Structure formats: structure tokens, C-alpha cells
Amino acid sequence: MKIRTGFGYDVHQLKEGSEFWLGGLQIEHTKGAVGHSDADVLIHVICDALLGAANMRDIGFHFSDTDPKFKGIDSKILLKEVLALIRNEGWEVGNIDSTICLQQPKINPYIPEMKKCLSNVMDIDQGDLSIKATTTEKLGFVGKEEGVAAFATVLITKN
């Protein structure tokens, strides 16, 4: 069995009045993430980590932010495409560990629904997807509520 790991990191600016999509869910908040797609930072880091582990470049290579067909796209669609790409090469998800860095709103109440949503999209067990949340204690752009960041590591396997 072949085993690989991957890492993803992403940041999106927060803006008043924008929709806030995170972990496949629309979260009620006065600010939302800005991006070419729906700007779901959690899905984007998972995509990058999976693509990196499979040595298939990154999310921007496959889904360019200059391509109008991806403008406003639901990031769950991108995640399904990434899973199809890596599975076409014989890879399967072992597990995913992710962390969302956000000062407000508090994310912990949404985590069970995010896990359910994303595990269904990826067709993996919820137990193979870890989602954690933290603040930056009011430090930096996250602490000043100017942006949201996320990190993910993944393990993929091939028989």
C-alpha cells in the first residue's frame, strides 16, 4: 500500500454584507468571505491538501479564479471534482484533519453539520474528517475580523 500526506492553507478576506460559506454551510454572520467562488476557505484547504498529496498541483491550477465558469461556484462542486481526480489515479482518502481560524462567529456549534455535509460530498466516514476551530486571540487579520484562514492535512492511500 502506498501512503501520502498533503497540506493545505488558505485565507479569504471578510467583507460586510457578503454571504459566508464555511464547510459547505451558509453561516449567519454580518461579514462573509470574498473570493471568485463562494470563498469556502475550509473546502479550499481540503482540496489543496488532497491535490498536493496526490501530486496534482493545487486548486487554482484546476479551477482558475480567472475562469468565468467558476465565478460564484459552490465549492462543494469543486471538492467533488477533486475527489474524482484523485480517485481516477487510484487514491482514496484515509483521513483529513483541519482547523478554521476565525474570531467571529463561533464555529463549534456548526462543526457536526459541516462534518456531515462534507463527509457526504466526499463519500467518507464522518470519523475520518476532523474539523476544529480556533481564534487568534484578537491578533492579526483574523483577530481583527478582517479575514478567515484554514489549514488541513490529509492522508491518502493507494493499493
mmCIF file of C-alpha atoms in Angstrom:
data_model
loop_
_atom_site.group_PDB
_atom_site.id
_atom_site.type_symbol
_atom_site.label_atom_id
_atom_site.label_comp_id
_atom_site.label_asym_id
_atom_site.label_seq_id
_atom_site.Cartn_x
_atom_site.Cartn_y
_atom_site.Cartn_z
ATOM 1 C CA MET A 1 0.000 0.000 0.000
ATOM 2 C CA LYS A 2 1.242 3.469 -0.879
ATOM 3 C CA ILE A 3 0.591 6.311 1.596
ATOM 4 C CA ARG A 4 0.962 10.059 1.075
ATOM 5 C CA THR A 5 0.208 13.149 3.102
ATOM 6 C CA GLY A 6 -0.831 16.592 1.914
ATOM 7 C CA PHE A 7 -1.171 20.045 3.433
ATOM 8 C CA GLY A 8 -3.454 22.950 2.566
ATOM 9 C CA TYR A 9 -3.612 26.581 3.677
ATOM 10 C CA ASP A 10 -5.983 29.312 2.515
ATOM 11 C CA VAL A 11 -7.111 32.785 3.520
ATOM 12 C CA HIS A 12 -10.096 34.873 2.455
ATOM 13 C CA GLN A 13 -10.909 38.467 3.268
ATOM 14 C CA LEU A 14 -14.128 39.112 5.200
ATOM 15 C CA LYS A 15 -16.481 41.811 3.948
ATOM 16 C CA GLU A 16 -19.671 43.303 5.389
ATOM 17 C CA GLY A 17 -22.838 42.117 3.679
ATOM 18 C CA SER A 18 -21.301 39.149 1.837
ATOM 19 C CA GLU A 19 -22.593 35.603 2.231
ATOM 20 C CA PHE A 20 -20.449 33.441 4.492
ATOM 21 C CA TRP A 21 -19.952 29.873 3.315
ATOM 22 C CA LEU A 22 -17.863 27.596 5.503
ATOM 23 C CA GLY A 23 -17.616 23.822 5.477
ATOM 24 C CA GLY A 24 -20.374 23.606 2.892
ATOM 25 C CA LEU A 25 -22.831 25.564 5.046
ATOM 26 C CA GLN A 26 -24.073 29.117 4.860
ATOM 27 C CA ILE A 27 -23.266 30.654 8.252
ATOM 28 C CA GLU A 28 -25.231 33.609 9.596
ATOM 29 C CA HIS A 29 -22.833 36.500 10.125
ATOM 30 C CA THR A 30 -22.597 40.201 9.293
ATOM 31 C CA LYS A 31 -19.481 39.504 7.192
ATOM 32 C CA GLY A 32 -18.767 36.946 4.525
ATOM 33 C CA ALA A 33 -15.682 35.683 2.759
ATOM 34 C CA VAL A 34 -14.690 37.249 -0.546
ATOM 35 C CA GLY A 35 -13.492 35.153 -3.476
ATOM 36 C CA HIS A 36 -14.054 34.116 -7.074
ATOM 37 C CA SER A 37 -16.094 31.078 -5.990
ATOM 38 C CA ASP A 38 -18.269 31.007 -2.872
ATOM 39 C CA ALA A 39 -14.977 31.505 -0.933
ATOM 40 C CA ASP A 40 -15.450 28.481 1.339
ATOM 41 C CA VAL A 41 -11.982 28.507 2.902
ATOM 42 C CA LEU A 42 -12.397 25.112 4.597
ATOM 43 C CA ILE A 43 -13.292 23.306 1.391
ATOM 44 C CA HIS A 44 -10.470 25.077 -0.434
ATOM 45 C CA VAL A 45 -7.801 23.857 2.007
ATOM 46 C CA ILE A 46 -9.140 20.322 1.872
ATOM 47 C CA CYS A 47 -8.994 20.450 -1.946
ATOM 48 C CA ASP A 48 -5.426 21.781 -1.876
ATOM 49 C CA ALA A 49 -4.294 19.178 0.643
ATOM 50 C CA LEU A 50 -5.817 16.320 -1.384
ATOM 51 C CA LEU A 51 -4.375 17.574 -4.657
ATOM 52 C CA GLY A 52 -0.976 18.121 -3.057
ATOM 53 C CA ALA A 53 -0.912 14.645 -1.561
ATOM 54 C CA ALA A 54 -1.685 13.162 -4.989
ATOM 55 C CA ASN A 55 0.984 15.416 -6.583
ATOM 56 C CA MET A 56 -1.666 17.048 -8.774
ATOM 57 C CA ARG A 57 -0.798 20.735 -8.209
ATOM 58 C CA ASP A 58 -3.372 22.956 -6.442
ATOM 59 C CA ILE A 59 -6.945 24.185 -6.586
ATOM 60 C CA GLY A 60 -6.021 27.278 -8.623
ATOM 61 C CA PHE A 61 -4.422 25.121 -11.309
ATOM 62 C CA HIS A 62 -7.589 23.064 -11.770
ATOM 63 C CA PHE A 63 -10.175 25.805 -11.127
ATOM 64 C CA SER A 64 -8.708 29.156 -12.164
ATOM 65 C CA ASP A 65 -10.011 32.301 -10.495
ATOM 66 C CA THR A 66 -9.926 33.982 -13.899
ATOM 67 C CA ASP A 67 -12.309 31.447 -15.480
ATOM 68 C CA PRO A 68 -15.886 32.800 -15.541
ATOM 69 C CA LYS A 69 -17.358 29.288 -15.268
ATOM 70 C CA PHE A 70 -16.116 29.143 -11.657
ATOM 71 C CA LYS A 71 -17.476 32.596 -10.678
ATOM 72 C CA GLY A 72 -19.648 32.108 -7.586
ATOM 73 C CA ILE A 73 -19.473 28.303 -7.866
ATOM 74 C CA ASP A 74 -20.436 26.183 -4.873
ATOM 75 C CA SER A 75 -17.117 24.870 -3.525
ATOM 76 C CA LYS A 76 -18.755 21.513 -2.815
ATOM 77 C CA ILE A 77 -18.772 21.020 -6.595
ATOM 78 C CA LEU A 78 -15.032 21.702 -6.676
ATOM 79 C CA LEU A 79 -14.482 19.219 -3.839
ATOM 80 C CA LYS A 80 -16.398 16.513 -5.730
ATOM 81 C CA GLU A 81 -14.240 17.201 -8.781
ATOM 82 C CA VAL A 82 -11.051 16.949 -6.724
ATOM 83 C CA LEU A 83 -12.168 13.613 -5.292
ATOM 84 C CA ALA A 84 -12.901 12.367 -8.825
ATOM 85 C CA LEU A 85 -9.423 13.494 -9.953
ATOM 86 C CA ILE A 86 -7.544 11.732 -7.163
ATOM 87 C CA ARG A 87 -9.733 8.611 -7.279
ATOM 88 C CA ASN A 88 -9.143 8.393 -11.029
ATOM 89 C CA GLU A 89 -5.454 7.996 -10.118
ATOM 90 C CA GLY A 90 -6.288 5.244 -7.610
ATOM 91 C CA TRP A 91 -6.094 7.312 -4.409
ATOM 92 C CA GLU A 92 -8.563 7.108 -1.520
ATOM 93 C CA VAL A 93 -8.924 9.387 1.490
ATOM 94 C CA GLY A 94 -7.509 7.934 4.690
ATOM 95 C CA ASN A 95 -8.322 10.884 6.917
ATOM 96 C CA ILE A 96 -8.492 14.681 6.991
ATOM 97 C CA ASP A 97 -7.571 16.963 9.882
ATOM 98 C CA SER A 98 -8.499 20.635 9.521
ATOM 99 C CA THR A 99 -8.507 23.838 11.550
ATOM 100 C CA ILE A 100 -10.516 27.011 10.902
ATOM 101 C CA CYS A 101 -9.070 30.261 12.283
ATOM 102 C CA LEU A 102 -11.834 32.807 12.833
ATOM 103 C CA GLN A 103 -12.511 35.339 15.557
ATOM 104 C CA GLN A 104 -16.277 35.619 14.998
ATOM 105 C CA PRO A 105 -18.739 33.940 14.714
ATOM 106 C CA LYS A 106 -18.091 30.943 16.924
ATOM 107 C CA ILE A 107 -17.904 27.872 14.682
ATOM 108 C CA ASN A 108 -18.074 24.992 17.165
ATOM 109 C CA PRO A 109 -21.893 24.730 17.007
ATOM 110 C CA TYR A 110 -21.694 24.220 13.217
ATOM 111 C CA ILE A 111 -18.986 21.560 13.189
ATOM 112 C CA PRO A 112 -21.259 18.470 13.415
ATOM 113 C CA GLU A 113 -23.304 19.657 10.414
ATOM 114 C CA MET A 114 -20.121 20.573 8.490
ATOM 115 C CA LYS A 115 -18.745 17.078 9.103
ATOM 116 C CA LYS A 116 -21.994 15.520 7.920
ATOM 117 C CA CYS A 117 -22.128 17.711 4.812
ATOM 118 C CA LEU A 118 -18.504 17.292 3.746
ATOM 119 C CA SER A 119 -18.268 13.569 4.511
ATOM 120 C CA ASN A 120 -21.344 13.063 2.294
ATOM 121 C CA VAL A 121 -19.764 15.120 -0.509
ATOM 122 C CA MET A 122 -16.530 13.117 -0.278
ATOM 123 C CA ASP A 123 -18.221 9.772 0.409
ATOM 124 C CA ILE A 124 -16.097 9.136 3.503
ATOM 125 C CA ASP A 125 -16.978 8.283 7.101
ATOM 126 C CA GLN A 126 -17.526 11.257 9.401
ATOM 127 C CA GLY A 127 -14.946 9.686 11.703
ATOM 128 C CA ASP A 128 -12.317 10.252 9.005
ATOM 129 C CA LEU A 129 -12.896 14.024 8.968
ATOM 130 C CA SER A 130 -11.725 16.225 11.823
ATOM 131 C CA ILE A 131 -12.786 19.888 11.867
ATOM 132 C CA LYS A 132 -11.516 22.149 14.625
ATOM 133 C CA ALA A 133 -11.929 25.879 15.211
ATOM 134 C CA THR A 134 -9.784 28.449 16.953
ATOM 135 C CA THR A 135 -9.436 32.197 17.291
ATOM 136 C CA THR A 136 -6.169 34.108 17.193
ATOM 137 C CA GLU A 137 -6.867 35.858 20.497
ATOM 138 C CA LYS A 138 -7.652 39.089 18.608
ATOM 139 C CA LEU A 139 -4.192 39.139 16.974
ATOM 140 C CA GLY A 140 -3.527 39.664 13.261
ATOM 141 C CA PHE A 141 -6.016 39.888 10.399
ATOM 142 C CA VAL A 142 -8.086 37.012 11.831
ATOM 143 C CA GLY A 143 -8.224 38.610 15.264
ATOM 144 C CA LYS A 144 -9.218 41.960 13.770
ATOM 145 C CA GLU A 145 -12.016 40.143 11.886
ATOM 146 C CA GLU A 146 -10.557 41.164 8.521
ATOM 147 C CA GLY A 147 -10.240 37.604 7.271
ATOM 148 C CA VAL A 148 -10.629 33.884 7.819
ATOM 149 C CA ALA A 149 -7.888 31.274 7.467
ATOM 150 C CA ALA A 150 -7.852 27.496 7.458
ATOM 151 C CA PHE A 151 -5.341 24.646 7.444
ATOM 152 C CA ALA A 152 -5.760 20.989 6.515
ATOM 153 C CA THR A 153 -3.636 17.878 6.438
ATOM 154 C CA VAL A 154 -4.729 14.731 4.679
ATOM 155 C CA LEU A 155 -3.633 11.142 4.385
ATOM 156 C CA ILE A 156 -4.379 9.341 1.120
ATOM 157 C CA THR A 157 -3.749 5.688 0.249
ATOM 158 C CA LYS A 158 -3.401 3.592 -2.894
ATOM 159 C CA ASN A 159 -3.404 -0.201 -3.094
#
